[in-house]
One Martini backbone bead per residue (centre of mass of N, CA, C, O) as a GRO file, in nm:
protein
  259
    1MET     BB    1  19.301   4.897  13.890
    2LEU     BB    2  19.315   5.186  13.900
    3SER     BB    3  19.009   5.268  13.814
    4SER     BB    4  18.858   5.126  14.027
    5ILE     BB    5  18.979   5.222  14.306
    6LYS     BB    6  18.905   5.515  14.217
    7SER     BB    7  18.641   5.486  14.225
    8PHE     BB    8  18.545   5.374  14.503
    9HIS     BB    9  18.678   5.652  14.632
   10GLU     BB   10  18.444   5.834  14.459
   11LEU     BB   11  18.198   5.750  14.566
   12PRO     BB   12  17.986   5.794  14.776
   13ASP     BB   13  17.952   5.797  15.095
   14THR     BB   14  17.705   5.598  15.148
   15THR     BB   15  17.834   5.387  15.012
   16ARG     BB   16  18.096   5.342  15.147
   17MET     BB   17  18.008   5.315  15.454
   18GLN     BB   18  17.903   5.003  15.416
   19TYR     BB   19  18.246   4.916  15.456
   20TYR     BB   20  18.283   5.011  15.692
   21SER     BB   21  18.603   4.922  15.869
   22ARG     BB   22  18.801   4.717  16.104
   23ASP     BB   23  18.727   4.456  16.038
   24THR     BB   24  18.898   4.199  15.912
   25SER     BB   25  18.719   3.905  15.881
   26HIS     BB   26  18.578   3.936  15.616
   27GLY     BB   27  18.832   4.055  15.413
   28VAL     BB   28  18.734   4.343  15.457
   29ALA     BB   29  18.824   4.708  15.453
   30TYR     BB   30  18.731   5.016  15.554
   31TYR     BB   31  18.960   5.305  15.625
   32THR     BB   32  19.183   5.501  15.838
   33ASN     BB   33  19.426   5.443  15.995
   34PHE     BB   34  19.561   5.177  16.151
   35ASP     BB   35  19.699   5.386  16.393
   36LEU     BB   36  19.483   5.611  16.493
   37TYR     BB   37  19.498   5.524  16.826
   38LYS     BB   38  19.848   5.559  16.832
   39CYS     BB   39  19.879   5.834  16.733
   40LYS     BB   40  19.938   6.199  16.689
   41GLU     BB   41  19.833   6.154  16.357
   42ALA     BB   42  19.716   6.182  16.065
   43ASN     BB   43  19.649   6.044  15.768
   44TRP     BB   44  19.630   6.149  15.405
   45ARG     BB   45  19.393   5.883  15.391
   46ASN     BB   46  19.268   5.586  15.248
   47SER     BB   47  19.135   5.231  15.263
   48LEU     BB   48  19.137   4.910  15.094
   49GLU     BB   49  19.097   4.586  15.221
   50ILE     BB   50  19.218   4.263  15.067
   51ARG     BB   51  19.181   3.938  15.089
   52LEU     BB   52  19.359   3.669  14.879
   53GLY     BB   53  19.511   3.491  15.097
   54PRO     BB   54  19.386   3.185  15.101
   55THR     BB   55  19.094   3.359  15.181
   56PRO     BB   56  18.892   3.468  15.054
   57PRO     BB   57  18.605   3.637  15.002
   58GLU     BB   58  18.343   3.701  14.982
   59PRO     BB   59  18.182   3.877  14.727
   60GLU     BB   60  17.976   4.066  14.849
   61TYR     BB   61  18.222   4.235  15.001
   62VAL     BB   62  18.314   4.330  14.736
   63PRO     BB   63  18.330   4.591  14.547
   64GLU     BB   64  18.193   4.596  14.239
   65VAL     BB   65  18.369   4.812  14.124
   66CYS     BB   66  18.622   4.583  14.195
   67ARG     BB   67  18.618   4.264  14.145
   68GLU     BB   68  18.721   4.199  13.839
   69ALA     BB   69  18.969   4.292  13.869
   70LEU     BB   70  19.114   4.190  14.102
   71ALA     BB   71  19.115   3.897  14.040
   72GLU     BB   72  19.299   3.928  13.757
   73TRP     BB   73  19.528   4.035  13.950
   74ASP     BB   74  19.587   3.837  14.131
   75GLY     BB   75  19.674   3.606  13.939
   76GLU     BB   76  19.935   3.758  13.849
   77VAL     BB   77  20.059   3.847  14.137
   78VAL     BB   78  20.133   3.545  14.141
   79LYS     BB   79  20.323   3.490  13.949
   80LEU     BB   80  20.516   3.677  14.003
   81GLY     BB   81  20.593   3.650  14.313
   82GLU     BB   82  20.722   3.340  14.240
   83GLU     BB   83  20.954   3.456  14.071
   84LEU     BB   84  21.073   3.663  14.248
   85MET     BB   85  21.159   3.463  14.502
   86GLY     BB   86  21.341   3.270  14.302
   87MET     BB   87  21.534   3.509  14.246
   88LEU     BB   88  21.595   3.579  14.569
   89CYS     BB   89  21.726   3.279  14.625
   90GLU     BB   90  21.933   3.317  14.387
   91GLY     BB   91  22.095   3.526  14.535
   92LEU     BB   92  22.113   3.319  14.803
   93GLY     BB   93  22.210   3.062  14.719
   94VAL     BB   94  21.939   2.891  14.715
   95GLU     BB   95  21.652   2.760  14.640
   96ARG     BB   96  21.405   2.863  14.477
   97GLU     BB   97  21.185   2.689  14.665
   98ARG     BB   98  21.190   2.768  14.942
   99LEU     BB   99  21.008   3.017  15.031
  100LYS     BB  100  20.762   2.849  14.953
  101GLU     BB  101  20.818   2.584  15.143
  102MET     BB  102  20.727   2.803  15.380
  103SER     BB  103  20.469   2.967  15.279
  104PHE     BB  104  20.597   3.281  15.129
  105PHE     BB  105  20.276   3.291  14.948
  106ASP     BB  106  19.994   3.220  15.041
  107THR     BB  107  19.955   3.505  15.169
  108ARG     BB  108  19.768   3.763  15.100
  109TYR     BB  109  19.714   4.156  15.020
  110MET     BB  110  19.539   4.428  14.962
  111SER     BB  111  19.579   4.810  14.911
  112GLY     BB  112  19.374   5.052  14.832
  113HIS     BB  113  19.485   5.375  14.815
  114TYR     BB  114  19.375   5.741  14.863
  115TYR     BB  115  19.536   6.046  14.791
  116PRO     BB  116  19.398   6.345  14.858
  117TYR     BB  117  19.380   6.641  14.865
  118CYS     BB  118  19.600   6.891  15.007
  119PRO     BB  119  19.591   7.206  15.128
  120GLN     BB  120  19.795   7.109  15.366
  121PRO     BB  121  20.079   6.937  15.324
  122GLU     BB  122  20.289   7.031  15.564
  123LEU     BB  123  20.119   6.916  15.811
  124THR     BB  124  20.117   6.636  15.675
  125VAL     BB  125  20.080   6.300  15.545
  126GLY     BB  126  20.000   6.007  15.388
  127LEU     BB  127  20.253   5.829  15.491
  128LYS     BB  128  20.433   5.686  15.720
  129TRP     BB  129  20.736   5.609  15.853
  130HIS     BB  130  20.824   5.238  15.706
  131THR     BB  131  20.775   4.904  15.709
  132ASP     BB  132  20.729   4.600  15.585
  133PRO     BB  133  20.519   4.311  15.749
  134VAL     BB  134  20.705   4.114  15.530
  135VAL     BB  135  20.831   3.978  15.262
  136LEU     BB  136  20.647   4.127  14.991
  137THR     BB  137  20.617   4.346  14.768
  138VAL     BB  138  20.364   4.477  14.522
  139LEU     BB  139  20.337   4.796  14.345
  140LEU     BB  140  20.051   5.015  14.223
  141LEU     BB  141  20.098   5.329  14.035
  142ASN     BB  142  20.031   5.599  13.973
  143GLU     BB  143  20.150   5.925  13.839
  144VAL     BB  144  20.140   6.038  14.118
  145ALA     BB  145  20.329   6.183  14.344
  146GLY     BB  146  20.554   6.084  14.677
  147LEU     BB  147  20.709   5.878  14.723
  148GLN     BB  148  20.952   5.741  14.932
  149VAL     BB  149  21.300   5.672  15.006
  150LYS     BB  150  21.557   5.557  15.227
  151HIS     BB  151  21.913   5.699  15.189
  152GLY     BB  152  22.055   5.691  15.492
  153GLU     BB  153  21.932   6.031  15.569
  154ASP     BB  154  21.768   6.038  15.330
  155TRP     BB  155  21.484   6.163  15.102
  156ILE     BB  156  21.379   5.985  14.771
  157ASP     BB  157  21.222   5.999  14.508
  158VAL     BB  158  20.963   5.830  14.331
  159GLU     BB  159  20.934   5.809  14.004
  160PRO     BB  160  20.652   5.748  13.798
  161ILE     BB  161  20.599   5.465  13.582
  162PRO     BB  162  20.435   5.390  13.326
  163GLY     BB  163  20.367   5.030  13.411
  164GLY     BB  164  20.523   4.999  13.655
  165LEU     BB  165  20.657   4.853  13.936
  166ILE     BB  166  20.724   4.790  14.271
  167VAL     BB  167  20.979   4.675  14.483
  168ASN     BB  168  20.968   4.548  14.857
  169ILE     BB  169  21.119   4.456  15.110
  170GLY     BB  170  21.088   4.288  15.393
  171ASP     BB  171  21.115   4.230  15.734
  172ILE     BB  172  21.153   3.907  15.702
  173LEU     BB  173  21.339   3.880  15.488
  174GLN     BB  174  21.555   4.016  15.640
  175MET     BB  175  21.581   3.784  15.860
  176MET     BB  176  21.584   3.533  15.651
  177SER     BB  177  21.868   3.641  15.544
  178ASN     BB  178  22.057   3.778  15.738
  179GLY     BB  179  22.065   4.083  15.611
  180GLU     BB  180  22.103   4.055  15.284
  181TYR     BB  181  21.850   4.172  15.296
  182LYS     BB  182  21.650   4.511  15.279
  183SER     BB  183  21.428   4.690  15.430
  184VAL     BB  184  21.226   4.947  15.312
  185GLU     BB  185  21.224   5.258  15.369
  186HIS     BB  186  20.922   5.470  15.383
  187ARG     BB  187  20.681   5.718  15.215
  188VAL     BB  188  20.402   5.973  15.198
  189LEU     BB  189  20.316   6.231  15.124
  190ALA     BB  190  20.117   6.504  15.059
  191ASN     BB  191  19.878   6.573  14.840
  192PRO     BB  192  19.921   6.862  14.628
  193TYR     BB  193  19.709   6.768  14.415
  194ARG     BB  194  19.411   6.744  14.234
  195GLU     BB  195  19.518   6.446  14.196
  196ALA     BB  196  19.486   6.136  14.282
  197ARG     BB  197  19.626   5.899  14.454
  198VAL     BB  198  19.718   5.558  14.359
  199SER     BB  199  19.751   5.282  14.542
  200ILE     BB  200  19.894   4.907  14.500
  201PRO     BB  201  19.949   4.680  14.705
  202VAL     BB  202  20.093   4.327  14.780
  203PHE     BB  203  20.145   4.120  15.021
  204PHE     BB  204  20.380   3.887  15.125
  205THR     BB  205  20.304   3.587  15.326
  206SER     BB  206  20.233   3.395  15.604
  207SER     BB  207  20.021   3.140  15.801
  208MET     BB  208  20.227   3.073  15.963
  209THR     BB  209  20.230   3.204  16.283
  210GLU     BB  210  20.317   2.981  16.531
  211LYS     BB  211  20.600   2.951  16.373
  212PRO     BB  212  20.919   2.946  16.386
  213PHE     BB  213  21.156   3.135  16.284
  214GLU     BB  214  21.483   3.175  16.074
  215PRO     BB  215  21.788   3.229  15.967
  216LEU     BB  216  21.879   3.051  15.756
  217LEU     BB  217  22.094   2.824  15.754
  218GLU     BB  218  22.300   2.886  15.499
  219LEU     BB  219  22.348   3.169  15.628
  220VAL     BB  220  22.504   3.033  15.877
  221SER     BB  221  22.805   3.097  16.082
  222LEU     BB  222  23.113   3.155  16.172
  223GLU     BB  223  23.134   3.386  16.012
  224LYS     BB  224  22.799   3.414  16.007
  225PRO     BB  225  22.615   3.493  16.234
  226ALA     BB  226  22.302   3.559  16.365
  227VAL     BB  227  22.103   3.825  16.346
  228TYR     BB  228  21.860   3.652  16.460
  229GLU     BB  229  21.603   3.579  16.585
  230LYS     BB  230  21.366   3.391  16.692
  231PHE     BB  231  21.038   3.376  16.543
  232THR     BB  232  20.700   3.486  16.516
  233LEU     BB  233  20.427   3.633  16.349
  234SER     BB  234  20.217   3.706  16.582
  235ASP     BB  235  20.461   3.865  16.751
  236PHE     BB  236  20.574   4.076  16.514
  237MET     BB  237  20.260   4.207  16.474
  238ARG     BB  238  20.180   4.281  16.770
  239LYS     BB  239  20.414   4.478  16.759
  240TYR     BB  240  20.360   4.646  16.493
  241TYR     BB  241  20.011   4.697  16.616
  242SER     BB  242  20.106   4.837  16.931
  243GLU     BB  243  20.194   5.096  16.702
  244GLU     BB  244  20.342   5.334  16.583
  245LEU     BB  245  20.482   5.404  16.298
  246ARG     BB  246  20.826   5.286  16.283
  247GLY     BB  247  21.030   5.198  16.111
  248LYS     BB  248  21.237   4.922  16.275
  249SER     BB  249  21.121   4.898  16.583
  250VAL     BB  250  21.099   4.572  16.534
  251THR     BB  251  21.313   4.430  16.442
  252ASN     BB  252  21.536   4.479  16.620
  253THR     BB  253  21.412   4.340  16.875
  254TYR     BB  254  21.558   4.057  16.692
  255LYS     BB  255  21.826   4.117  16.776
  256VAL     BB  256  22.120   4.010  16.847
  257SER     BB  257  22.317   4.143  17.105
  258ASN     BB  258  22.633   4.035  17.005
  259ILE     BB  259  22.608   4.207  16.699
   0.00000   0.00000   0.00000
């Protein structure tokens, strides 16, 4: 999977430009900086985004160089995602299938990020500080460092582990768990190494974009009232994509004012 995404990004410019688009309606888009027109600076990376479910794109829209590997990876990451969500439900003390029953498993998309060598990495970043606006993220990455997570007021390097995966809690799960789980604030430094950094997150969320969601009722009581108001995914995503990446700014807008 890593080599196929790397191979796509290292195709000749004229070949890659056939896929360049900010329009995701076909289920495939190749671009740089989704918030390019809303931010003050550009991130030093390119991205290939592909919708995996519930309706994958027509095969001809998926670059041939990564088509086969992507199909195989999707099959494996679905099984992993289901297991992870079951474990997270058990951790909350709710039924193992609770998140799956709420359709927080059926929609997923992949981003194949490519961070090339940056000659002046101190002047920009690879990816700005943010959280993921989803339920869960499963991240595959190569051995080039650059990912950092925020712990307190400090940024901590996440050293790549060969063959390892990183799992991020997303904003939606933070709100659904009534704050029991915390979405991780993270960023990527501009790449100072000659070897490109490749990362491939798969994001899990729901297709029920207009359904009102709120913290799981099993986690709300007089002793611990709801921390977050009702919300819809469509409203959340509209706010998320209407501004540049910036920490948990959107999640905080749904907090109950008297909590």
